[in-house]
């Protein structure tokens, strides 16, 4: 049996990951990062994830980073992974994230948009992180969540065009909708 530290934001992806792995025999720890970017919304998400951990009878660790709205995605990611790896070391666990197939496509497109060339194709590979949902789409995760009666929170920042990833996601979604019309 392995030890896994699950990065749980409270969104549908990580809630599905938690539910799936909670049915395994692995030792799990729920980890939540409150970046401090969204004020009260992020504090509510932390309480939601803490309640989920309690529901599944799993240990819970969290941190509040106190970043502000001007913090870049890269800054937030670096601080998040620093916390996750520190906690994983304490539990002798591997970090597990809920990245899925749509995230993989978005990241490749984002990297190519930034001009990374062929190096932008080697994405989501980082030593010490497991991503068991990469073979699933976001639609499949929603389907699983609805089928199993799961509850989750929606991050309002995912609907803003303040971040390049969100703007790209909207374009990819529209391209998919347009291609279905043909």
Tab-separated table of N, CA and C in Angstrom:
chain	number	residue	atom	x	y	z
A	1	UNK	N	0.837	-1.187	0.000
A	1	UNK	CA	0.000	0.000	0.000
A	1	UNK	C	0.874	1.241	0.000
A	2	UNK	N	0.525	2.153	-0.857
A	2	UNK	CA	1.293	3.392	-0.969
A	2	UNK	C	0.611	4.510	-0.185
A	3	UNK	N	1.398	5.512	0.113
A	3	UNK	CA	0.887	6.724	0.745
A	3	UNK	C	0.762	7.794	-0.324
A	4	UNK	N	-0.415	8.428	-0.392
A	4	UNK	CA	-0.648	9.468	-1.380
A	4	UNK	C	-1.158	10.732	-0.704
A	5	UNK	N	-0.580	11.858	-1.084
A	5	UNK	CA	-1.048	13.167	-0.655
A	5	UNK	C	-1.845	13.736	-1.819
A	6	UNK	N	-3.154	13.857	-1.638
A	6	UNK	CA	-4.035	14.308	-2.705
A	6	UNK	C	-4.201	15.820	-2.654
A	7	UNK	N	-3.881	16.487	-3.754
A	7	UNK	CA	-4.106	17.919	-3.863
A	7	UNK	C	-5.579	18.125	-4.193
A	8	UNK	N	-6.341	18.636	-3.229
A	8	UNK	CA	-7.787	18.792	-3.400
A	8	UNK	C	-8.161	20.267	-3.269
A	9	UNK	N	-8.652	20.826	-4.366
A	9	UNK	CA	-9.071	22.231	-4.371
A	9	UNK	C	-10.524	22.382	-3.960
A	10	UNK	N	-11.297	21.325	-4.176
A	10	UNK	CA	-12.732	21.386	-3.945
A	10	UNK	C	-13.512	21.417	-5.246
A	11	UNK	N	-12.792	21.604	-6.365
A	11	UNK	CA	-13.426	21.573	-7.678
A	11	UNK	C	-13.769	20.152	-8.080
A	12	UNK	N	-14.544	20.030	-9.140
A	12	UNK	CA	-15.037	18.718	-9.558
A	12	UNK	C	-13.895	17.737	-9.826
A	13	UNK	N	-12.810	18.187	-10.434
A	13	UNK	CA	-11.704	17.288	-10.775
A	13	UNK	C	-11.131	16.619	-9.528
A	14	UNK	N	-10.781	17.436	-8.548
A	14	UNK	CA	-10.131	16.879	-7.361
A	14	UNK	C	-11.112	16.142	-6.458
A	15	UNK	N	-12.381	16.517	-6.477
A	15	UNK	CA	-13.379	15.789	-5.697
A	15	UNK	C	-13.577	14.382	-6.284
A	16	UNK	N	-13.592	14.282	-7.612
A	16	UNK	CA	-13.684	12.974	-8.256
A	16	UNK	C	-12.439	12.143	-7.912
A	17	UNK	N	-11.260	12.754	-8.005
A	17	UNK	CA	-10.023	12.051	-7.653
A	17	UNK	C	-10.109	11.503	-6.228
A	18	UNK	N	-10.530	12.328	-5.295
A	18	UNK	CA	-10.657	11.918	-3.901
A	18	UNK	C	-11.632	10.748	-3.766
A	19	UNK	N	-12.781	10.861	-4.410
A	19	UNK	CA	-13.769	9.801	-4.307
A	19	UNK	C	-13.241	8.489	-4.888
A	20	UNK	N	-12.594	8.556	-6.039
A	20	UNK	CA	-12.060	7.342	-6.664
A	20	UNK	C	-10.999	6.677	-5.791
A	21	UNK	N	-10.054	7.478	-5.286
A	21	UNK	CA	-8.960	6.901	-4.503
A	21	UNK	C	-9.397	6.488	-3.098
A	22	UNK	N	-10.460	7.096	-2.593
A	22	UNK	CA	-10.951	6.717	-1.265
A	22	UNK	C	-11.471	5.283	-1.262
A	23	UNK	N	-11.765	4.755	-2.439
A	23	UNK	CA	-12.252	3.375	-2.560
A	23	UNK	C	-11.099	2.378	-2.649
A	24	UNK	N	-9.864	2.876	-2.626
A	24	UNK	CA	-8.687	2.010	-2.710
A	24	UNK	C	-8.203	1.670	-1.306
A	25	UNK	N	-7.173	0.861	-1.232
A	25	UNK	CA	-6.584	0.505	0.052
A	25	UNK	C	-5.382	1.366	0.412
A	26	UNK	N	-5.139	2.408	-0.354
A	26	UNK	CA	-3.980	3.262	-0.117
A	26	UNK	C	-4.205	4.176	1.088
A	27	UNK	N	-3.114	4.589	1.682
A	27	UNK	CA	-3.170	5.571	2.760
A	27	UNK	C	-3.207	6.946	2.109
A	28	UNK	N	-4.257	7.702	2.383
A	28	UNK	CA	-4.464	8.995	1.738
A	28	UNK	C	-4.426	10.135	2.745
A	29	UNK	N	-3.912	11.265	2.288
A	29	UNK	CA	-3.945	12.510	3.042
A	29	UNK	C	-4.495	13.568	2.098
A	30	UNK	N	-5.470	14.328	2.558
A	30	UNK	CA	-6.053	15.401	1.761
A	30	UNK	C	-5.275	16.679	2.046
A	31	UNK	N	-4.805	17.323	0.978
A	31	UNK	CA	-4.044	18.572	1.116
A	31	UNK	C	-4.756	19.674	0.347
A	32	UNK	N	-4.898	20.826	0.986
A	32	UNK	CA	-5.563	21.958	0.339
A	32	UNK	C	-4.687	23.203	0.462
A	33	UNK	N	-4.621	23.944	-0.630
A	33	UNK	CA	-3.872	25.199	-0.653
A	33	UNK	C	-4.843	26.342	-0.899
A	34	UNK	N	-4.908	27.244	0.072
A	34	UNK	CA	-5.679	28.485	-0.079
A	34	UNK	C	-4.670	29.546	-0.476
A	35	UNK	N	-4.703	29.912	-1.753
A	35	UNK	CA	-3.722	30.875	-2.257
A	35	UNK	C	-3.939	32.277	-1.691
A	36	UNK	N	-5.149	32.541	-1.175
A	36	UNK	CA	-5.437	33.853	-0.617
A	36	UNK	C	-5.721	34.894	-1.687
A	37	UNK	N	-5.972	34.449	-2.895
A	37	UNK	CA	-6.193	35.378	-4.018
A	37	UNK	C	-7.654	35.817	-4.083
A	38	UNK	N	-8.584	34.946	-3.678
A	38	UNK	CA	-10.010	35.217	-3.864
A	38	UNK	C	-10.739	35.611	-2.585
A	39	UNK	N	-10.035	35.961	-1.536
A	39	UNK	CA	-10.681	36.424	-0.315
A	39	UNK	C	-11.544	35.364	0.339
A	40	UNK	N	-12.780	35.748	0.663
A	40	UNK	CA	-13.695	34.865	1.395
A	40	UNK	C	-14.034	33.590	0.626
A	41	UNK	N	-14.088	33.673	-0.707
A	41	UNK	CA	-14.387	32.474	-1.496
A	41	UNK	C	-13.362	31.381	-1.239
A	42	UNK	N	-12.087	31.763	-1.180
A	42	UNK	CA	-11.055	30.742	-0.989
A	42	UNK	C	-11.093	30.165	0.421
A	43	UNK	N	-11.459	30.969	1.402
A	43	UNK	CA	-11.598	30.455	2.770
A	43	UNK	C	-12.764	29.468	2.841
A	44	UNK	N	-13.837	29.744	2.118
A	44	UNK	CA	-14.982	28.832	2.082
A	44	UNK	C	-14.588	27.520	1.407
A	45	UNK	N	-13.783	27.600	0.360
A	45	UNK	CA	-13.306	26.384	-0.309
A	45	UNK	C	-12.484	25.530	0.651
A	46	UNK	N	-11.639	26.177	1.453
A	46	UNK	CA	-10.820	25.442	2.424
A	46	UNK	C	-11.705	24.710	3.432
A	47	UNK	N	-12.754	25.377	3.898
A	47	UNK	CA	-13.681	24.727	4.836
A	47	UNK	C	-14.399	23.558	4.157
A	48	UNK	N	-14.757	23.724	2.888
A	48	UNK	CA	-15.423	22.657	2.140
A	48	UNK	C	-14.517	21.433	2.036
A	49	UNK	N	-13.250	21.650	1.683
A	49	UNK	CA	-12.315	20.533	1.526
A	49	UNK	C	-12.038	19.875	2.881
A	50	UNK	N	-11.936	20.662	3.922
A	50	UNK	CA	-11.736	20.094	5.258
A	50	UNK	C	-12.918	19.197	5.638
A	51	UNK	N	-14.131	19.626	5.306
A	51	UNK	CA	-15.320	18.810	5.578
A	51	UNK	C	-15.308	17.530	4.743
A	52	UNK	N	-14.819	17.615	3.507
A	52	UNK	CA	-14.700	16.410	2.676
A	52	UNK	C	-13.743	15.406	3.313
A	53	UNK	N	-12.604	15.895	3.765
A	53	UNK	CA	-11.628	15.009	4.402
A	53	UNK	C	-12.257	14.322	5.616
A	54	UNK	N	-13.007	15.081	6.370
A	54	UNK	CA	-13.678	14.511	7.542
A	54	UNK	C	-14.697	13.455	7.114
A	55	UNK	N	-15.468	13.749	6.061
A	55	UNK	CA	-16.466	12.809	5.545
A	55	UNK	C	-15.823	11.482	5.146
A	56	UNK	N	-14.650	11.560	4.507
A	56	UNK	CA	-13.942	10.350	4.069
A	56	UNK	C	-13.039	9.778	5.168
A	57	UNK	N	-13.023	10.422	6.327
A	57	UNK	CA	-12.198	10.000	7.474
A	57	UNK	C	-10.716	9.954	7.117
A	58	UNK	N	-10.255	11.046	6.498
A	58	UNK	CA	-8.862	11.130	6.066
A	58	UNK	C	-8.169	12.302	6.748
A	59	UNK	N	-6.866	12.175	6.972
A	59	UNK	CA	-6.111	13.314	7.507
A	59	UNK	C	-6.178	14.493	6.533
A	60	UNK	N	-6.103	15.696	7.092
A	60	UNK	CA	-6.219	16.920	6.296
A	60	UNK	C	-5.090	17.872	6.672
A	61	UNK	N	-4.431	18.411	5.660
A	61	UNK	CA	-3.417	19.446	5.871
A	61	UNK	C	-3.731	20.593	4.914
A	62	UNK	N	-3.417	21.800	5.360
A	62	UNK	CA	-3.694	22.949	4.502
A	62	UNK	C	-2.727	24.078	4.813
A	63	UNK	N	-2.730	25.034	3.911
A	63	UNK	CA	-1.921	26.227	4.100
A	63	UNK	C	-2.654	27.394	3.466
A	64	UNK	N	-2.498	28.563	4.063
A	64	UNK	CA	-3.006	29.802	3.465
A	64	UNK	C	-1.783	30.620	3.072
A	65	UNK	N	-1.665	30.903	1.791
A	65	UNK	CA	-0.448	31.524	1.261
A	65	UNK	C	-0.450	33.045	1.281
A	66	UNK	N	-1.588	33.675	1.383
A	66	UNK	CA	-1.700	35.133	1.437
A	66	UNK	C	-1.157	35.824	0.195
A	67	UNK	N	-1.346	35.212	-0.961
A	67	UNK	CA	-0.995	35.878	-2.208
A	67	UNK	C	-2.101	36.883	-2.506
A	68	UNK	N	-1.808	37.866	-3.318
A	68	UNK	CA	-2.874	38.797	-3.680
A	68	UNK	C	-3.291	38.570	-5.124
A	69	UNK	N	-4.286	39.325	-5.559
A	69	UNK	CA	-4.843	39.143	-6.899
A	69	UNK	C	-3.818	39.406	-8.000
A	70	UNK	N	-2.726	40.063	-7.681
A	70	UNK	CA	-1.694	40.363	-8.682
A	70	UNK	C	-0.694	39.224	-8.856
A	71	UNK	N	-0.793	38.220	-8.021
A	71	UNK	CA	0.140	37.088	-8.111
A	71	UNK	C	-0.063	36.349	-9.428
A	72	UNK	N	1.028	35.963	-10.047
A	72	UNK	CA	0.943	35.238	-11.312
A	72	UNK	C	0.589	33.774	-11.058
A	73	UNK	N	0.113	33.109	-12.119
A	73	UNK	CA	-0.180	31.675	-12.015
A	73	UNK	C	1.093	30.905	-11.656
A	74	UNK	N	2.211	31.335	-12.202
A	74	UNK	CA	3.489	30.652	-11.930
A	74	UNK	C	3.883	30.794	-10.457
A	75	UNK	N	3.708	31.992	-9.891
A	75	UNK	CA	4.015	32.189	-8.469
A	75	UNK	C	3.140	31.280	-7.602
A	76	UNK	N	1.860	31.264	-7.910
A	76	UNK	CA	0.928	30.435	-7.139
A	76	UNK	C	1.287	28.958	-7.258
A	77	UNK	N	1.610	28.516	-8.471
A	77	UNK	CA	1.969	27.110	-8.699
A	77	UNK	C	3.235	26.745	-7.919
A	78	UNK	N	4.249	27.598	-7.968
A	78	UNK	CA	5.513	27.316	-7.276
A	78	UNK	C	5.290	27.182	-5.768
A	79	UNK	N	4.519	28.078	-5.191
A	79	UNK	CA	4.262	28.022	-3.751
A	79	UNK	C	3.383	26.819	-3.391
A	80	UNK	N	2.421	26.520	-4.253
A	80	UNK	CA	1.544	25.361	-4.024
A	80	UNK	C	2.364	24.072	-3.997
A	81	UNK	N	3.226	23.884	-5.000
A	81	UNK	CA	4.011	22.644	-5.055
A	81	UNK	C	5.045	22.579	-3.932
A	82	UNK	N	5.564	23.705	-3.522
A	82	UNK	CA	6.495	23.697	-2.387
A	82	UNK	C	5.782	23.139	-1.152
A	83	UNK	N	4.572	23.612	-0.896
A	83	UNK	CA	3.788	23.103	0.233
A	83	UNK	C	3.481	21.613	0.067
A	84	UNK	N	3.007	21.228	-1.122
A	84	UNK	CA	2.628	19.835	-1.349
A	84	UNK	C	3.805	18.883	-1.163
A	85	UNK	N	4.965	19.245	-1.699
A	85	UNK	CA	6.132	18.371	-1.553
A	85	UNK	C	6.631	18.318	-0.104
A	86	UNK	N	6.536	19.432	0.602
A	86	UNK	CA	6.933	19.450	2.014
A	86	UNK	C	6.039	18.517	2.829
A	87	UNK	N	4.731	18.614	2.605
A	87	UNK	CA	3.792	17.750	3.330
A	87	UNK	C	3.950	16.293	2.920
A	88	UNK	N	4.146	16.055	1.631
A	88	UNK	CA	4.326	14.677	1.157
A	88	UNK	C	5.531	14.036	1.837
A	89	UNK	N	6.602	14.782	2.010
A	89	UNK	CA	7.798	14.253	2.670
A	89	UNK	C	7.486	13.856	4.118
A	90	UNK	N	6.667	14.650	4.796
A	90	UNK	CA	6.300	14.343	6.187
A	90	UNK	C	5.544	13.012	6.286
A	91	UNK	N	4.715	12.738	5.285
A	91	UNK	CA	3.894	11.531	5.288
A	91	UNK	C	4.515	10.391	4.482
A	92	UNK	N	5.730	10.635	3.967
A	92	UNK	CA	6.376	9.655	3.084
A	92	UNK	C	5.408	9.238	1.974
A	93	UNK	N	4.829	10.262	1.342
A	93	UNK	CA	3.784	10.054	0.344
A	93	UNK	C	4.183	10.635	-1.004
A	94	UNK	N	3.465	10.201	-2.023
A	94	UNK	CA	3.600	10.784	-3.355
A	94	UNK	C	2.484	11.796	-3.542
A	95	UNK	N	2.790	12.901	-4.200
A	95	UNK	CA	1.781	13.918	-4.502
A	95	UNK	C	0.927	13.413	-5.661
A	96	UNK	N	-0.387	13.543	-5.519
A	96	UNK	CA	-1.319	13.146	-6.571
A	96	UNK	C	-2.203	14.344	-6.895
A	97	UNK	N	-2.260	14.695	-8.181
A	97	UNK	CA	-3.108	15.801	-8.613
A	97	UNK	C	-4.212	15.290	-9.537
A	98	UNK	N	-5.205	16.120	-9.751
A	98	UNK	CA	-6.376	15.741	-10.542
A	98	UNK	C	-6.310	16.251	-11.979
A	99	UNK	N	-5.104	16.482	-12.481
A	99	UNK	CA	-5.001	16.888	-13.880
A	99	UNK	C	-5.604	15.809	-14.769
A	100	UNK	N	-6.337	16.245	-15.778
A	100	UNK	CA	-7.023	15.318	-16.680
A	100	UNK	C	-6.627	15.607	-18.122
A	101	UNK	N	-7.191	14.848	-19.053
A	101	UNK	CA	-6.824	14.965	-20.462
A	101	UNK	C	-7.016	16.349	-21.043
A	102	UNK	N	-8.090	17.046	-20.655
A	102	UNK	CA	-8.308	18.403	-21.161
A	102	UNK	C	-7.200	19.338	-20.682
A	103	UNK	N	-6.738	19.141	-19.437
A	103	UNK	CA	-5.624	19.941	-18.920
A	103	UNK	C	-4.369	19.735	-19.759
A	104	UNK	N	-4.145	18.489	-20.169
A	104	UNK	CA	-2.986	18.158	-20.989
A	104	UNK	C	-3.034	18.922	-22.318
A	105	UNK	N	-4.191	18.887	-22.970
A	105	UNK	CA	-4.360	19.596	-24.244
A	105	UNK	C	-4.179	21.101	-24.047
A	106	UNK	N	-4.789	21.646	-23.007
A	106	UNK	CA	-4.666	23.083	-22.732
A	106	UNK	C	-3.215	23.482	-22.494
A	107	UNK	N	-2.493	22.662	-21.761
A	107	UNK	CA	-1.107	22.993	-21.429
A	107	UNK	C	-0.229	22.965	-22.667
A	108	UNK	N	-0.434	21.993	-23.533
A	108	UNK	CA	0.320	21.957	-24.793
A	108	UNK	C	0.017	23.207	-25.606
A	109	UNK	N	-1.270	23.525	-25.753
A	109	UNK	CA	-1.659	24.711	-26.524
A	109	UNK	C	-1.102	25.983	-25.892
A	110	UNK	N	-1.135	26.065	-24.578
A	110	UNK	CA	-0.605	27.228	-23.871
A	110	UNK	C	0.892	27.378	-24.117
A	111	UNK	N	1.608	26.266	-24.017
A	111	UNK	CA	3.053	26.313	-24.239
A	111	UNK	C	3.392	26.706	-25.667
A	112	UNK	N	2.657	26.167	-26.623
A	112	UNK	CA	2.906	26.532	-28.018
A	112	UNK	C	2.579	27.999	-28.272
A	113	UNK	N	1.531	28.506	-27.626
A	113	UNK	CA	1.174	29.919	-27.725
A	113	UNK	C	2.306	30.797	-27.193
A	114	UNK	N	2.962	30.313	-26.163
A	114	UNK	CA	4.071	31.062	-25.567
A	114	UNK	C	5.363	30.928	-26.367
A	115	UNK	N	5.328	30.088	-27.410
A	115	UNK	CA	6.495	29.948	-28.278
A	115	UNK	C	7.550	28.995	-27.763
A	116	UNK	N	7.134	27.971	-27.005
A	116	UNK	CA	8.120	27.043	-26.459
A	116	UNK	C	8.624	26.036	-27.488
A	117	UNK	N	7.955	25.943	-28.634
A	117	UNK	CA	8.373	24.980	-29.653
A	117	UNK	C	8.122	23.557	-29.188
A	118	UNK	N	8.936	22.625	-29.671
A	118	UNK	CA	8.719	21.208	-29.356
A	118	UNK	C	8.825	20.908	-27.873
A	119	UNK	N	9.578	21.731	-27.130
A	119	UNK	CA	9.683	21.484	-25.673
A	119	UNK	C	8.338	21.683	-24.981
A	120	UNK	N	7.471	22.466	-25.602
A	120	UNK	CA	6.145	22.684	-25.041
A	120	UNK	C	5.249	21.476	-25.126
A	121	UNK	N	5.685	20.456	-25.854
A	121	UNK	CA	4.885	19.241	-25.978
A	121	UNK	C	5.103	18.286	-24.809
A	122	UNK	N	6.213	18.420	-24.121
A	122	UNK	CA	6.518	17.567	-22.964
A	122	UNK	C	5.953	18.252	-21.721
A	123	UNK	N	4.674	17.985	-21.448
A	123	UNK	CA	3.993	18.704	-20.374
A	123	UNK	C	3.534	17.759	-19.276
A	124	UNK	N	3.264	18.363	-18.148
A	124	UNK	CA	2.727	17.661	-16.982
A	124	UNK	C	3.579	16.476	-16.546
A	125	UNK	N	4.863	16.550	-16.844
A	125	UNK	CA	5.781	15.528	-16.336
A	125	UNK	C	6.680	16.191	-15.307
A	126	UNK	N	6.487	15.801	-14.091
A	126	UNK	CA	7.311	16.339	-13.011
A	126	UNK	C	7.569	15.211	-12.031
A	127	UNK	N	8.798	15.057	-11.684
A	127	UNK	CA	9.207	14.016	-10.747
A	127	UNK	C	8.411	14.139	-9.450
A	128	UNK	N	7.904	13.009	-8.985
A	128	UNK	CA	7.227	12.976	-7.691
A	128	UNK	C	5.746	13.299	-7.722
A	129	UNK	N	5.173	13.497	-8.917
A	129	UNK	CA	3.737	13.793	-9.016
A	129	UNK	C	3.058	12.726	-9.852
A	130	UNK	N	1.974	12.210	-9.313
A	130	UNK	CA	1.158	11.251	-10.056
A	130	UNK	C	-0.101	11.961	-10.544
A	131	UNK	N	-0.494	11.637	-11.771
A	131	UNK	CA	-1.689	12.231	-12.364
A	131	UNK	C	-2.559	11.115	-12.961
A	132	UNK	N	-3.302	10.399	-12.132
A	132	UNK	CA	-4.037	9.228	-12.601
A	132	UNK	C	-5.247	9.533	-13.487
A	133	UNK	N	-5.652	10.783	-13.612
A	133	UNK	CA	-6.838	11.117	-14.395
A	133	UNK	C	-6.525	11.584	-15.814
A	134	UNK	N	-5.285	11.509	-16.250
A	134	UNK	CA	-4.917	12.024	-17.567
A	134	UNK	C	-5.653	11.343	-18.719
A	135	UNK	N	-6.118	10.135	-18.523
A	135	UNK	CA	-6.833	9.421	-19.595
A	135	UNK	C	-8.308	9.820	-19.661
A	136	UNK	N	-8.760	10.647	-18.742
A	136	UNK	CA	-10.164	11.052	-18.696
A	136	UNK	C	-10.332	12.507	-19.134
A	137	UNK	N	-11.501	12.806	-19.687
A	137	UNK	CA	-11.816	14.183	-20.071
A	137	UNK	C	-12.570	14.872	-18.942
A	138	UNK	N	-12.676	16.170	-19.042
A	138	UNK	CA	-13.448	16.932	-18.059
A	138	UNK	C	-14.907	16.466	-18.078
A	139	UNK	N	-15.437	16.199	-19.268
A	139	UNK	CA	-16.820	15.730	-19.380
A	139	UNK	C	-17.005	14.406	-18.637
A	140	UNK	N	-16.032	13.524	-18.729
A	140	UNK	CA	-16.122	12.239	-18.024
A	140	UNK	C	-16.071	12.438	-16.510
A	141	UNK	N	-15.303	13.423	-16.056
A	141	UNK	CA	-15.244	13.699	-14.619
A	141	UNK	C	-16.581	14.233	-14.116
A	142	UNK	N	-17.197	15.136	-14.888
A	142	UNK	CA	-18.531	15.626	-14.518
A	142	UNK	C	-19.533	14.463	-14.484
A	143	UNK	N	-19.465	13.602	-15.467
A	143	UNK	CA	-20.361	12.450	-15.541
A	143	UNK	C	-20.206	11.572	-14.297
A	144	UNK	N	-18.962	11.285	-13.915
A	144	UNK	CA	-18.697	10.482	-12.721
A	144	UNK	C	-19.272	11.175	-11.485
A	145	UNK	N	-18.999	12.474	-11.357
A	145	UNK	CA	-19.457	13.226	-10.181
A	145	UNK	C	-20.976	13.201	-10.064
A	146	UNK	N	-21.655	13.395	-11.167
A	146	UNK	CA	-23.123	13.392	-11.142
A	146	UNK	C	-23.660	11.993	-10.836
A	147	UNK	N	-23.064	10.985	-11.441
A	147	UNK	CA	-23.490	9.600	-11.226
A	147	UNK	C	-23.352	9.194	-9.757
A	148	UNK	N	-22.296	9.699	-9.105
A	148	UNK	CA	-22.029	9.322	-7.719
A	148	UNK	C	-22.536	10.349	-6.699
A	149	UNK	N	-23.286	11.338	-7.164
A	149	UNK	CA	-23.887	12.319	-6.262
A	149	UNK	C	-22.876	13.165	-5.510
A	150	UNK	N	-21.749	13.456	-6.143
A	150	UNK	CA	-20.709	14.246	-5.478
A	150	UNK	C	-21.046	15.734	-5.511
A	151	UNK	N	-20.566	16.443	-4.530
A	151	UNK	CA	-20.695	17.899	-4.486
A	151	UNK	C	-19.317	18.504	-4.630
A	152	UNK	N	-19.262	19.678	-5.242
A	152	UNK	CA	-18.002	20.380	-5.432
A	152	UNK	C	-18.260	21.866	-5.477
A	153	UNK	N	-17.188	22.637	-5.477
A	153	UNK	CA	-17.290	24.096	-5.573
A	153	UNK	C	-16.717	24.542	-6.919
A	154	UNK	N	-17.206	25.652	-7.403
A	154	UNK	CA	-16.706	26.228	-8.653
A	154	UNK	C	-15.870	27.454	-8.323
A	155	UNK	N	-14.667	27.504	-8.844
A	155	UNK	CA	-13.762	28.633	-8.649
A	155	UNK	C	-14.151	29.728	-9.645
A	156	UNK	N	-14.600	30.867	-9.127
A	156	UNK	CA	-15.053	31.971	-9.976
A	156	UNK	C	-13.951	32.483	-10.900
A	157	UNK	N	-12.683	32.320	-10.507
A	157	UNK	CA	-11.593	32.818	-11.360
A	157	UNK	C	-11.472	32.014	-12.649
A	158	UNK	N	-12.085	30.822	-12.703
A	158	UNK	CA	-12.055	30.037	-13.941
A	158	UNK	C	-12.916	30.655	-15.033
A	159	UNK	N	-13.791	31.603	-14.650
A	159	UNK	CA	-14.673	32.234	-15.627
A	159	UNK	C	-14.186	33.612	-16.062
A	160	UNK	N	-13.088	34.073	-15.510
A	160	UNK	CA	-12.561	35.379	-15.879
A	160	UNK	C	-11.524	35.231	-16.980
A	161	UNK	N	-11.385	36.277	-17.785
A	161	UNK	CA	-10.368	36.223	-18.845
A	161	UNK	C	-9.058	36.882	-18.393
A	162	UNK	N	-8.885	37.025	-17.086
A	162	UNK	CA	-7.671	37.626	-16.549
A	162	UNK	C	-6.446	36.741	-16.744
A	163	UNK	N	-6.670	35.450	-16.899
A	163	UNK	CA	-5.560	34.516	-17.041
A	163	UNK	C	-5.505	33.956	-18.457
A	164	UNK	N	-4.303	33.845	-18.986
A	164	UNK	CA	-4.106	33.328	-20.339
A	164	UNK	C	-4.725	31.951	-20.501
A	165	UNK	N	-4.573	31.085	-19.511
A	165	UNK	CA	-5.130	29.723	-19.601
A	165	UNK	C	-6.647	29.785	-19.802
A	166	UNK	N	-7.330	30.668	-19.104
A	166	UNK	CA	-8.784	30.768	-19.255
A	166	UNK	C	-9.180	31.274	-20.638
A	167	UNK	N	-8.438	32.228	-21.154
A	167	UNK	CA	-8.731	32.738	-22.502
A	167	UNK	C	-8.524	31.632	-23.530
A	168	UNK	N	-7.446	30.882	-23.364
A	168	UNK	CA	-7.161	29.776	-24.279
A	168	UNK	C	-8.219	28.682	-24.153
A	169	UNK	N	-8.618	28.371	-22.920
A	169	UNK	CA	-9.648	27.359	-22.680
A	169	UNK	C	-10.945	27.738	-23.404
A	170	UNK	N	-11.307	29.006	-23.339
A	170	UNK	CA	-12.524	29.470	-24.010
A	170	UNK	C	-12.399	29.290	-25.530
A	171	UNK	N	-11.215	29.582	-26.078
A	171	UNK	CA	-11.007	29.417	-27.520
A	171	UNK	C	-11.054	27.937	-27.906
A	172	UNK	N	-10.442	27.076	-27.103
A	172	UNK	CA	-10.471	25.637	-27.390
A	172	UNK	C	-11.892	25.090	-27.307
A	173	UNK	N	-12.641	25.567	-26.327
A	173	UNK	CA	-14.029	25.131	-26.189
A	173	UNK	C	-14.829	25.572	-27.404
A	174	UNK	N	-14.652	26.832	-27.807
A	174	UNK	CA	-15.391	27.339	-28.966
A	174	UNK	C	-15.001	26.581	-30.234
A	175	UNK	N	-13.722	26.269	-30.378
A	175	UNK	CA	-13.276	25.498	-31.550
A	175	UNK	C	-13.936	24.121	-31.566
A	176	UNK	N	-14.070	23.517	-30.393
A	176	UNK	CA	-14.732	22.218	-30.303
A	176	UNK	C	-16.211	22.316	-30.641
A	177	UNK	N	-16.861	23.369	-30.191
A	177	UNK	CA	-18.278	23.581	-30.501
A	177	UNK	C	-18.437	23.812	-32.002
A	178	UNK	N	-17.583	24.656	-32.572
A	178	UNK	CA	-17.656	24.943	-34.004
A	178	UNK	C	-17.427	23.700	-34.844
A	179	UNK	N	-16.481	22.838	-34.406
A	179	UNK	CA	-16.194	21.629	-35.191
A	179	UNK	C	-17.353	20.633	-35.150
A	180	UNK	N	-18.141	20.680	-34.079
A	180	UNK	CA	-19.295	19.795	-33.983
A	180	UNK	C	-20.445	20.238	-34.881
A	181	UNK	N	-20.430	21.503	-35.280
A	181	UNK	CA	-21.474	22.036	-36.153
A	181	UNK	C	-21.287	21.586	-37.595
A	182	UNK	N	-20.052	21.195	-37.962
A	182	UNK	CA	-19.733	20.825	-39.331
A	182	UNK	C	-20.338	19.516	-39.713
